[in-house]
Coordinates of C-alpha atoms in Angstrom, one line a residue:
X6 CA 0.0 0.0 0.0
X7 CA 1.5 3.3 -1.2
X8 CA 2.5 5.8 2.0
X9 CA -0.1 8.6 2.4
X10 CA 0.8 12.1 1.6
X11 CA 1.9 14.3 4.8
X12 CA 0.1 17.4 4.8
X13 CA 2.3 20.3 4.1
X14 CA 2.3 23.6 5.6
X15 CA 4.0 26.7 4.6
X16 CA 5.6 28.8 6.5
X17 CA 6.6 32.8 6.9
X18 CA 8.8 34.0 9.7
X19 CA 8.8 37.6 10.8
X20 CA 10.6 40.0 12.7
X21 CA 12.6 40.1 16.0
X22 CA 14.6 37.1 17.3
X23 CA 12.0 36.6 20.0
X24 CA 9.8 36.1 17.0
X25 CA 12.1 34.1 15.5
X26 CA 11.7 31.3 18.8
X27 CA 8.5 31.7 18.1
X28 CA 8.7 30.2 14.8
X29 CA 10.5 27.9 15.4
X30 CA 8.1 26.4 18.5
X31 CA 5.5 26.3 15.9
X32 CA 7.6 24.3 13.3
X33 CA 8.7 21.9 15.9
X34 CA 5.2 20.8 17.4
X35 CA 4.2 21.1 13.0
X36 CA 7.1 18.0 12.7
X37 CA 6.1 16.7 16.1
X38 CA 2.2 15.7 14.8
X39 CA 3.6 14.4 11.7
X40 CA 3.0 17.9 8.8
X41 CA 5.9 18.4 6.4
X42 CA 7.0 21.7 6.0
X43 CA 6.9 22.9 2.8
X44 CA 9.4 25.8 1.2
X45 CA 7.1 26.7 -1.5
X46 CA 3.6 28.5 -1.5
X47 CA 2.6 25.7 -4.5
X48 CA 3.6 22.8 -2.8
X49 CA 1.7 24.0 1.1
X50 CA -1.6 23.2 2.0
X51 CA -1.8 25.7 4.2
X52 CA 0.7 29.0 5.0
X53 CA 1.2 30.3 8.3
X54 CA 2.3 33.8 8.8
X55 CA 4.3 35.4 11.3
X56 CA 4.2 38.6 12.0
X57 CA 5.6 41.6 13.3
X58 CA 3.4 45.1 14.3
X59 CA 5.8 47.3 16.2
X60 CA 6.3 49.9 13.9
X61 CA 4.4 51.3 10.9
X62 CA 7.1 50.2 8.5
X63 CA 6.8 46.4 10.1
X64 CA 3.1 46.3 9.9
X65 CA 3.2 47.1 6.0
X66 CA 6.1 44.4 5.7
X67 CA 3.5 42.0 7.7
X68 CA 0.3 43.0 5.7
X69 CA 2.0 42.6 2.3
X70 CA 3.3 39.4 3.4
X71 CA 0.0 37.9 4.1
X72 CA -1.2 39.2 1.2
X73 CA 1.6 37.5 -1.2
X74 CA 0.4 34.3 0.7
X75 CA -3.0 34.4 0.3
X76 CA -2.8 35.2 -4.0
X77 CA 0.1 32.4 -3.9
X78 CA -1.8 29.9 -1.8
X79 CA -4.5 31.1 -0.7
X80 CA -5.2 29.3 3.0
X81 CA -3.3 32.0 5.4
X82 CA -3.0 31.6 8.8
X83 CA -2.0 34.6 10.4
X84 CA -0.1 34.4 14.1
X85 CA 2.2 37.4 15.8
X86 CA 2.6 40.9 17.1
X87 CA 0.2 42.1 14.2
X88 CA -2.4 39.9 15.3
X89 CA -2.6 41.7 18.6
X90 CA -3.0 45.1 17.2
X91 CA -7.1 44.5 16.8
X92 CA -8.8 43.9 14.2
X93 CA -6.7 44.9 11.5
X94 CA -5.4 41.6 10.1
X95 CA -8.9 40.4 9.1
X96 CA -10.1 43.8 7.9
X97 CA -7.0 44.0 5.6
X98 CA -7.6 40.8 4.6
X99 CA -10.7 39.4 5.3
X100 CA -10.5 35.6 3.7
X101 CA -7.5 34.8 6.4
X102 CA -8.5 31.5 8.2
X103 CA -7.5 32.6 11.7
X104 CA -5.8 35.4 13.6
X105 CA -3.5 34.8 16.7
X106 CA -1.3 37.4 19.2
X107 CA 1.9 36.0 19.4
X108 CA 3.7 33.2 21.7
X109 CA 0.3 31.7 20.8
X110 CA 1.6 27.8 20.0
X111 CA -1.8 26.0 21.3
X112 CA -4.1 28.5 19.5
X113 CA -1.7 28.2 15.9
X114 CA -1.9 24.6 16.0
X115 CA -5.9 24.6 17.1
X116 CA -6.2 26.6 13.8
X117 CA -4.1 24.5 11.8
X118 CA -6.1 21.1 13.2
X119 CA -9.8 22.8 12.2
X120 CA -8.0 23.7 8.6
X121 CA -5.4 20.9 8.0
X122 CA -6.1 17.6 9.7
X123 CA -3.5 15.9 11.9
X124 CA -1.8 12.8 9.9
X125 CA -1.4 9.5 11.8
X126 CA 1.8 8.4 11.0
X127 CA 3.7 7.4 13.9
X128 CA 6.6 6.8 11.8
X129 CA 6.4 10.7 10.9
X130 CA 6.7 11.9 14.4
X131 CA 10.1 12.4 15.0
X132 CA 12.1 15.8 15.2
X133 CA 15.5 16.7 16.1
X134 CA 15.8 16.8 20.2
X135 CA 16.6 20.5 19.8
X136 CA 14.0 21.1 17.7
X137 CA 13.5 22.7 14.6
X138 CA 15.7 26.2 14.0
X139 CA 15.5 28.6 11.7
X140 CA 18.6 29.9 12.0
X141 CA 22.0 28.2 10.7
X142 CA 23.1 24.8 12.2
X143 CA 26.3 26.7 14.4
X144 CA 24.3 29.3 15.9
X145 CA 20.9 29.7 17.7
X146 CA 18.9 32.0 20.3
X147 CA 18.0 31.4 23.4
X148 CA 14.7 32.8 24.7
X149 CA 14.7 32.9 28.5
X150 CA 11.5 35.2 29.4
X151 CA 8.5 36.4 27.5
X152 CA 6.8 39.7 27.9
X153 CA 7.9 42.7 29.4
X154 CA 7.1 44.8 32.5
X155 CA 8.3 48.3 31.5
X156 CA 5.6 51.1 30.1
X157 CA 8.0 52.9 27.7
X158 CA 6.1 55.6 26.0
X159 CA 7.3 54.8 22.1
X160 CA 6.1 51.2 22.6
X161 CA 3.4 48.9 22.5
X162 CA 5.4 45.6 23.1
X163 CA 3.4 44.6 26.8
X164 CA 0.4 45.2 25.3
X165 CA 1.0 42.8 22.8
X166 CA 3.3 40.2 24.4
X167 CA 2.1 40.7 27.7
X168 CA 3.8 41.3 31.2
X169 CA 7.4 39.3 32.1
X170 CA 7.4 35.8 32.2
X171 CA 10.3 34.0 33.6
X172 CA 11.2 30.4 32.1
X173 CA 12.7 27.9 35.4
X174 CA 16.2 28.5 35.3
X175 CA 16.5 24.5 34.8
X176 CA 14.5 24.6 32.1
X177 CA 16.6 26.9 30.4
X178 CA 19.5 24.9 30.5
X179 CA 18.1 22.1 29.4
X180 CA 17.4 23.8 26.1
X181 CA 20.7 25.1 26.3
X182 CA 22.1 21.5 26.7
X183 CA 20.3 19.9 23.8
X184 CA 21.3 22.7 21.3
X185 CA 25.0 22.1 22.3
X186 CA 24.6 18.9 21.8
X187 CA 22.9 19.5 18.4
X188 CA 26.0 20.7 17.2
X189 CA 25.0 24.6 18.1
X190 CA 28.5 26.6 18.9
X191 CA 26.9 30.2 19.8
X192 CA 24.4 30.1 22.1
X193 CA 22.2 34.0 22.0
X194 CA 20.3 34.8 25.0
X195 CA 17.1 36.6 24.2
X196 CA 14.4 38.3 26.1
X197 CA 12.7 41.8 26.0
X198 CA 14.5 42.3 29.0
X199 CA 17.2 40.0 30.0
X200 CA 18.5 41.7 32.8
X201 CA 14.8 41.6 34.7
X202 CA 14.9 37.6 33.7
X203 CA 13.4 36.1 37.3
X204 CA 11.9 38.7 38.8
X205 CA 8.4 37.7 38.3
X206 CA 9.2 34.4 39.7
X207 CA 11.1 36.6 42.9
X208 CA 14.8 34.1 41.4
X209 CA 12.9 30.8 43.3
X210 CA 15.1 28.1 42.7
X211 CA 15.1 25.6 40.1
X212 CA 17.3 22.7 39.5
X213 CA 19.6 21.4 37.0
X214 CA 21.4 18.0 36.5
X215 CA 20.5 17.6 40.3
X216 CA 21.9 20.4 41.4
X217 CA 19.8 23.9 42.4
X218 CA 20.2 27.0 40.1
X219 CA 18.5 30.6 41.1
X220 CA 16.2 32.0 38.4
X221 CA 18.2 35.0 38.0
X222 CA 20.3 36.7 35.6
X223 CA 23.5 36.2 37.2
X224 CA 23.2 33.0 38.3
X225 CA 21.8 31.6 34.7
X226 CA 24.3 33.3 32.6
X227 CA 27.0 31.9 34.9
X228 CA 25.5 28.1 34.7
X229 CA 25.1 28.8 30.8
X230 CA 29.7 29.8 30.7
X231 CA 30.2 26.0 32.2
X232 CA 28.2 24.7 29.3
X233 CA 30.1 26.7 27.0
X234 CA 32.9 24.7 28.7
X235 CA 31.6 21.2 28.9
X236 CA 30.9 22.3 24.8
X237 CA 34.9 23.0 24.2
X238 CA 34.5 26.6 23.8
X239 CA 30.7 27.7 23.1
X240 CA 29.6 31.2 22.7
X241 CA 27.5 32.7 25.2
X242 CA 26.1 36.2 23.6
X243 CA 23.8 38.8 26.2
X244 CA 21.0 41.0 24.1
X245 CA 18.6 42.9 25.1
X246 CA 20.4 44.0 28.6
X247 CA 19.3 47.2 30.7
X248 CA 21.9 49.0 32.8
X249 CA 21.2 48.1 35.9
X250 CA 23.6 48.2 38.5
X251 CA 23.2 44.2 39.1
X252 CA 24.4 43.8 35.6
X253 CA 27.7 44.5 37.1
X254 CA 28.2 41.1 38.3
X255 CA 28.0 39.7 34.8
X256 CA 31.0 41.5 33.8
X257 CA 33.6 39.7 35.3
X258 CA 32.7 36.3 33.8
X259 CA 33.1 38.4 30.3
X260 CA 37.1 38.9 31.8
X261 CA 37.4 35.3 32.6
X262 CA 36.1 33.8 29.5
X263 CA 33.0 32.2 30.5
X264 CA 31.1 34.1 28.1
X265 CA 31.5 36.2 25.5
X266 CA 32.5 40.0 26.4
X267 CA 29.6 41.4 24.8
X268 CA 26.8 43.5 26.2
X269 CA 23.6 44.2 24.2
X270 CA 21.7 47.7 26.1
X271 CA 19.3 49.6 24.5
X272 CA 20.6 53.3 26.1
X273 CA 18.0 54.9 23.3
X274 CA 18.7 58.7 24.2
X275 CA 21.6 60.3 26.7
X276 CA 18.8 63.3 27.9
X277 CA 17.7 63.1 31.2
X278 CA 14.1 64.6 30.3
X279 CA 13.7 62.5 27.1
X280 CA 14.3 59.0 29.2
X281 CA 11.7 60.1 31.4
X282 CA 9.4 61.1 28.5
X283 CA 10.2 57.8 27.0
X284 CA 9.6 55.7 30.4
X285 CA 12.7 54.3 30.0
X286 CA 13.5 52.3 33.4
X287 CA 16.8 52.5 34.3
X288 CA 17.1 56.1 33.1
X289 CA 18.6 58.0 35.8
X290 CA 21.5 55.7 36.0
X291 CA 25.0 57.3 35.0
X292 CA 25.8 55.2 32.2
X293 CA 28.7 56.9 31.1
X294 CA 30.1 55.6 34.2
X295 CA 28.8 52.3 34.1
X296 CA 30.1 51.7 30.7
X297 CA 34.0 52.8 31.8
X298 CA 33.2 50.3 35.1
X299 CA 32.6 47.4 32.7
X300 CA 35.7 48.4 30.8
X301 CA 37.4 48.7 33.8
X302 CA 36.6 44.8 34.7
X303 CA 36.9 43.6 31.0
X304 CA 38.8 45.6 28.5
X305 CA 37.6 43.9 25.3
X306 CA 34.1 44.6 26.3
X307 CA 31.8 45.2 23.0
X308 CA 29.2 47.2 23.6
X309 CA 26.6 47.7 21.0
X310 CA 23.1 50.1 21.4
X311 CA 20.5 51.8 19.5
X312 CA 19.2 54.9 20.2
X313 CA 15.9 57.5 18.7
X314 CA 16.4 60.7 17.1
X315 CA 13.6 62.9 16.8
X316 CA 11.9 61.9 19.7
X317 CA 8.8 63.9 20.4
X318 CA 9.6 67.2 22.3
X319 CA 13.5 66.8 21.5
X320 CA 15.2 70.0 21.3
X321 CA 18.3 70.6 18.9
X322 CA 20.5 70.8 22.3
X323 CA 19.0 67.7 23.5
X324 CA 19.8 65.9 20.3
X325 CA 23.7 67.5 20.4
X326 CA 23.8 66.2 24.0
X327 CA 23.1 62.5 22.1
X328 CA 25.8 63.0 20.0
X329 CA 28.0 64.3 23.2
X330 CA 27.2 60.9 24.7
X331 CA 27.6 58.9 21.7
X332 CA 31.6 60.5 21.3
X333 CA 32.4 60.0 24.7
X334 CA 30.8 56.5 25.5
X335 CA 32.6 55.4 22.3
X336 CA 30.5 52.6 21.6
X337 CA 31.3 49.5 19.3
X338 CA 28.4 49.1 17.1
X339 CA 25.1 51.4 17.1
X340 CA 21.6 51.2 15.7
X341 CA 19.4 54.2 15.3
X342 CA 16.0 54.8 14.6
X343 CA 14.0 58.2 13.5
X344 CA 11.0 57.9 15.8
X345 CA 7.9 56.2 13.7
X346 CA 4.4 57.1 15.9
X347 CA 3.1 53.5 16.9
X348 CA -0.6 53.3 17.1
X349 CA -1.7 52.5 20.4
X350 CA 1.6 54.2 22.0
X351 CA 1.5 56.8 24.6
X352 CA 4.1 59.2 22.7
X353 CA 1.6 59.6 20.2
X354 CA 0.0 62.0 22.6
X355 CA 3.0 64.2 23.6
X356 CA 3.4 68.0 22.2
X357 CA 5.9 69.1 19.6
X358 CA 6.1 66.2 17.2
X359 CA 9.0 66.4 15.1
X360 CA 8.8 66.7 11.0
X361 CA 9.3 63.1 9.8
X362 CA 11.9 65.4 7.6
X363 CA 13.9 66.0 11.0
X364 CA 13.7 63.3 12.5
X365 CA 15.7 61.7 9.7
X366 CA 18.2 64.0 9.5
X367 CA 18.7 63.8 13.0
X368 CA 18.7 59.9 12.1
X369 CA 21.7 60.3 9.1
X370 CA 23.1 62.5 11.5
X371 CA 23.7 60.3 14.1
X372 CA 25.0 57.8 12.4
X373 CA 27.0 59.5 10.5
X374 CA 29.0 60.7 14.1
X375 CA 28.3 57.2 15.3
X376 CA 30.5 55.8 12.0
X377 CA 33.9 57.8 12.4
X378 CA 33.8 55.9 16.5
X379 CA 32.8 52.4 15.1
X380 CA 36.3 52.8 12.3
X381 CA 38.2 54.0 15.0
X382 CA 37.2 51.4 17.5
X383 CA 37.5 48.5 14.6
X384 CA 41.4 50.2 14.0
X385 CA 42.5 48.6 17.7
X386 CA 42.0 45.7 16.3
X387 CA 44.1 45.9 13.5
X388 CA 47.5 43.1 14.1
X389 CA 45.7 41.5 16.9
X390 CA 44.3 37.7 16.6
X391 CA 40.9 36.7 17.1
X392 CA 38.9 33.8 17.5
X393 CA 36.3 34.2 14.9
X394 CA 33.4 31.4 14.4
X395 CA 32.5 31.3 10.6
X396 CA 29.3 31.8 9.1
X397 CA 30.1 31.3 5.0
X398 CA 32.8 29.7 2.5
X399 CA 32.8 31.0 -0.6
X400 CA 35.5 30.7 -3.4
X401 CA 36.9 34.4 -2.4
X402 CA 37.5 33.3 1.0
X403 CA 35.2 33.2 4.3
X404 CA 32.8 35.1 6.6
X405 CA 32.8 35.1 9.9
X406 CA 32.2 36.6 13.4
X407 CA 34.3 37.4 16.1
X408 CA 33.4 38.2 19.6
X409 CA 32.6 41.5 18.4
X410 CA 29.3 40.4 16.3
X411 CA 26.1 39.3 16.3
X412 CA 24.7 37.5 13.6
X413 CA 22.8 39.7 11.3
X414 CA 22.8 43.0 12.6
X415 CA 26.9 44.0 13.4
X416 CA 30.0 43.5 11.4
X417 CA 31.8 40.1 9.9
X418 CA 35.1 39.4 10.1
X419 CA 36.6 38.6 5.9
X420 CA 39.0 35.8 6.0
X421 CA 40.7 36.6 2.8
X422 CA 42.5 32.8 2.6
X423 CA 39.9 30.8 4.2
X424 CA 38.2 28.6 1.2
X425 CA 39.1 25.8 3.2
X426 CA 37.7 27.2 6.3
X427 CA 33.5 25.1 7.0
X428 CA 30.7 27.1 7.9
X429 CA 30.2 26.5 12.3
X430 CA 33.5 26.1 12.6
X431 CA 36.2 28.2 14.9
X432 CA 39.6 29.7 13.9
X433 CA 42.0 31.8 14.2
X434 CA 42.8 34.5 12.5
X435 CA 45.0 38.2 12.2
X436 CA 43.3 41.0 11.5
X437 CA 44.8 42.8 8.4
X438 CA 42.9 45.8 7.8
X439 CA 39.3 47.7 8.5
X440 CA 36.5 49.8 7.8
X441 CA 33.7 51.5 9.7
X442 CA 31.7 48.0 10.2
X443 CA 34.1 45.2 9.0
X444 CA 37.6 43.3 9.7
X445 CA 39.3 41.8 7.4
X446 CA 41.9 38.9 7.7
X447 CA 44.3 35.9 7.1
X448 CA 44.3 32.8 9.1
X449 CA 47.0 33.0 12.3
X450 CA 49.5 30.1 11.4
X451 CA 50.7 28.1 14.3
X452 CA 53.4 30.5 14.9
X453 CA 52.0 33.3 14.9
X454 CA 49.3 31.9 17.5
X455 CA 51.5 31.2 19.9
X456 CA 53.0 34.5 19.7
X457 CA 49.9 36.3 19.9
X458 CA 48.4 35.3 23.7
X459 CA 48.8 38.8 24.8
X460 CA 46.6 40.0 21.9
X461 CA 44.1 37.0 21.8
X462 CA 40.2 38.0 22.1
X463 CA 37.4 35.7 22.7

């Protein structure tokens, strides 16, 4: 008797990382009940769409990617940020099959059951332990909360994710485990806030491998550095991470190699009275002086950070005092966004609303300052040796990352003689020259490795 055909559903990822694990919960209970996943609109029975909504531009990007499903295919489900944001899925596109908010896994696959019945095929239900990733085989992210408990003013996140919810610590680590042991060699910790992971749970303990580990930030990322260990040299990576002082006691495992000496925190303005228009928690902290404390601790700190020009209400002198911060602080890598009104958001309501004209060129601006530190910050590295974990091969050489980079959104490192190099793999190599954003380089030979231990980075 011929095997029956699996039912295939399609699927569209979009958005943040935190969107991302969503996507990829979805797809792993999909290959868990027995659906194939199909990479074509022709060949799917059934697409599901995930979506952003945060900002104006993202809920266009979301809209006219439900609407190339639906002439393509034609059975949408539609799950996300956008479906929280009322009714505006459905009366965009009124022949959708269902609408969910996002982290919704039960009510995605109670959709795709009423539209696309389960298969029984017990031979079929079988995925990876780790799951299924969207992300390359080397690297993958690490959600350890959902929601958020902060109120800022430009956003509209809580409202749509909801307040902070803490995952067990062992829990965490468990995930952790199975994606080292999936061959995963950077791990990136993910959360709207990382460093208020625990706090709804008031850091009870949990266990792991029999032994009890506090639901806290410290105490998680530390566990996380031995597995790095155990996993002969896995990256750790910290996003989303707000300057408070307990963050401190993070930085010394970035000095003694336990994880990676990279800090993720969203400063988004320097201004005193535009963090407090913004909500921004944490915002009367000094964080000049936090940031030459971390240095202090670990010198190779990277510290990366976005920031909003054209905020409403921002004066020119406020704006200059941005750019004051932005020389000073010196960070590595920045992000910058002219401020986009979000329906729903509080800003919306505050006076003197910048020309979307100024706001970009406050935007360009910024950036444009923010460009001549990020050269001069990639020039130290220049004749040093990094470990650098690579992404691409092609027949010019190879891509990679050092210490220094996220996946997607900072600089690569170009390995000018590494054809032979294999994408998830780790080397070594000497930087050679660089620009505002990128390295590039030649593999370290033996020699000069040994020479270089004074110079070495993560």
């Amino acid at each position: 008797m011929p095997r029956k055909k699996l039912p295939k559903v399609g699927f569209v990822s979009l958005g943040c990382p935190k969107a991302l694990v969503d996507s990829e919960r979805i797809l792993t209970q999909l290959r868990a009940e027995g659906y194939a996943i199909s990479p074509s609109y022709e060949g799917a029975d059934l697409v599901v769409v995930n979506t952003c909504g945060f900002i104006d531009a993202a809920v266009q990007e979301s809209l006219d990617a439900i609407g190339e499903a639906l002439q393509e295919n034609g059975r949408v489900i539609v799950t996300g940020c956008l479906g929280a944001k009322g009714d505006i899925v459905v009366r965009t596109h009124p022949s959708v099959l269902a609408v969910t908010g996002p982290h919704a896994l039960e009510e995605v696959m109670g959709a795709v059951h009423a539209h696309l019945a389960r298969p029984h095929d017990p031979f079929s239900d079988l995925v990876p332990a780790q799951g299924i990733k969207l992300t390359p085989r080397h690297y993958a992210y690490l959600k350890i909360s959902e929601g958020c408990n902060h109120h800022c003013s430009f956003c509209i996140i809580p409202s749509m994710r909801g307040p902070l919810v803490s995952r067990p610590a062992g829990e965490v680590m468990r995930e952790a485990e199975r994606l080292v042991e999936a061959g995963v060699k950077e791990l990136l910790v993910i959360s709207q806030d990382t460093s208020a992971y625990g706090v709804d749970l008031r850091y009870r303990t949990d266990f792991w491998g029999g032994r009890p580990i506090r639901t806290r930030m410290r105490e998680l990322v530390a566990a996380l550095g031995e597995l790095g260990r155990a996993g002969e040299g896995v990256w750790v990576r910290l996003h989303y991470v707000y300057p408070y002082p307990h963050v401190d006691d993070v930085i010394p495992l970035m000095a003694e190699g336990k994880i990676l000496p990279y800090l993720d925190v969203p400063f988004q303005h320097a201004n005193p009275r535009i963090l407090r228009l913004m909500k921004r928690p944490a915002s009367g902290e000094d964080n000049l002086a936090r940031i030459r404390a971390w240095r202090a601790v670990c010198p190779e700190i990277t510290i990366r950070s976005t920031f909003i020009a054209g905020f409403p209400g921002e004066t020119e002198a406020e704006f200059r005092e941005l750019l004051a911060f932005l020389e000073e602080a010196e960070l590595d890598r920045v992000g910058c966004f002219a401020y986009s009104p979000v329906e729903g958001a509080s800003a919306n309501a505050l006076p003197d609303p910048a020309p979307a004209a100024l706001r970009e060129e406050r935007r360009a601006r910024l950036m444009q300052a923010q460009e001549k530190i990020s050269a001069r910050r990639l020039r130290r590295r220049v004749g040093k040796t990094l470990r650098v974990l690579v992404d691409a091969v092609t027949p010019e050489g190879a891509v990679a990352r050092s210490s220094a980079d996220a996946p997607e959104i900072d600089g690569v490192v170009r390995i000018e003689d590494g054809q032979h190099l294999k994408p998830g793999e780790f080397a070594r190599v000497k930087v050679a020259r660089s620009d505002s954003h990128d390295l590039w380089a030649r593999c370290a030979k033996s020699g000069a490795r040994r020479r270089a231990t004074e110079t070495e980075l993560p």
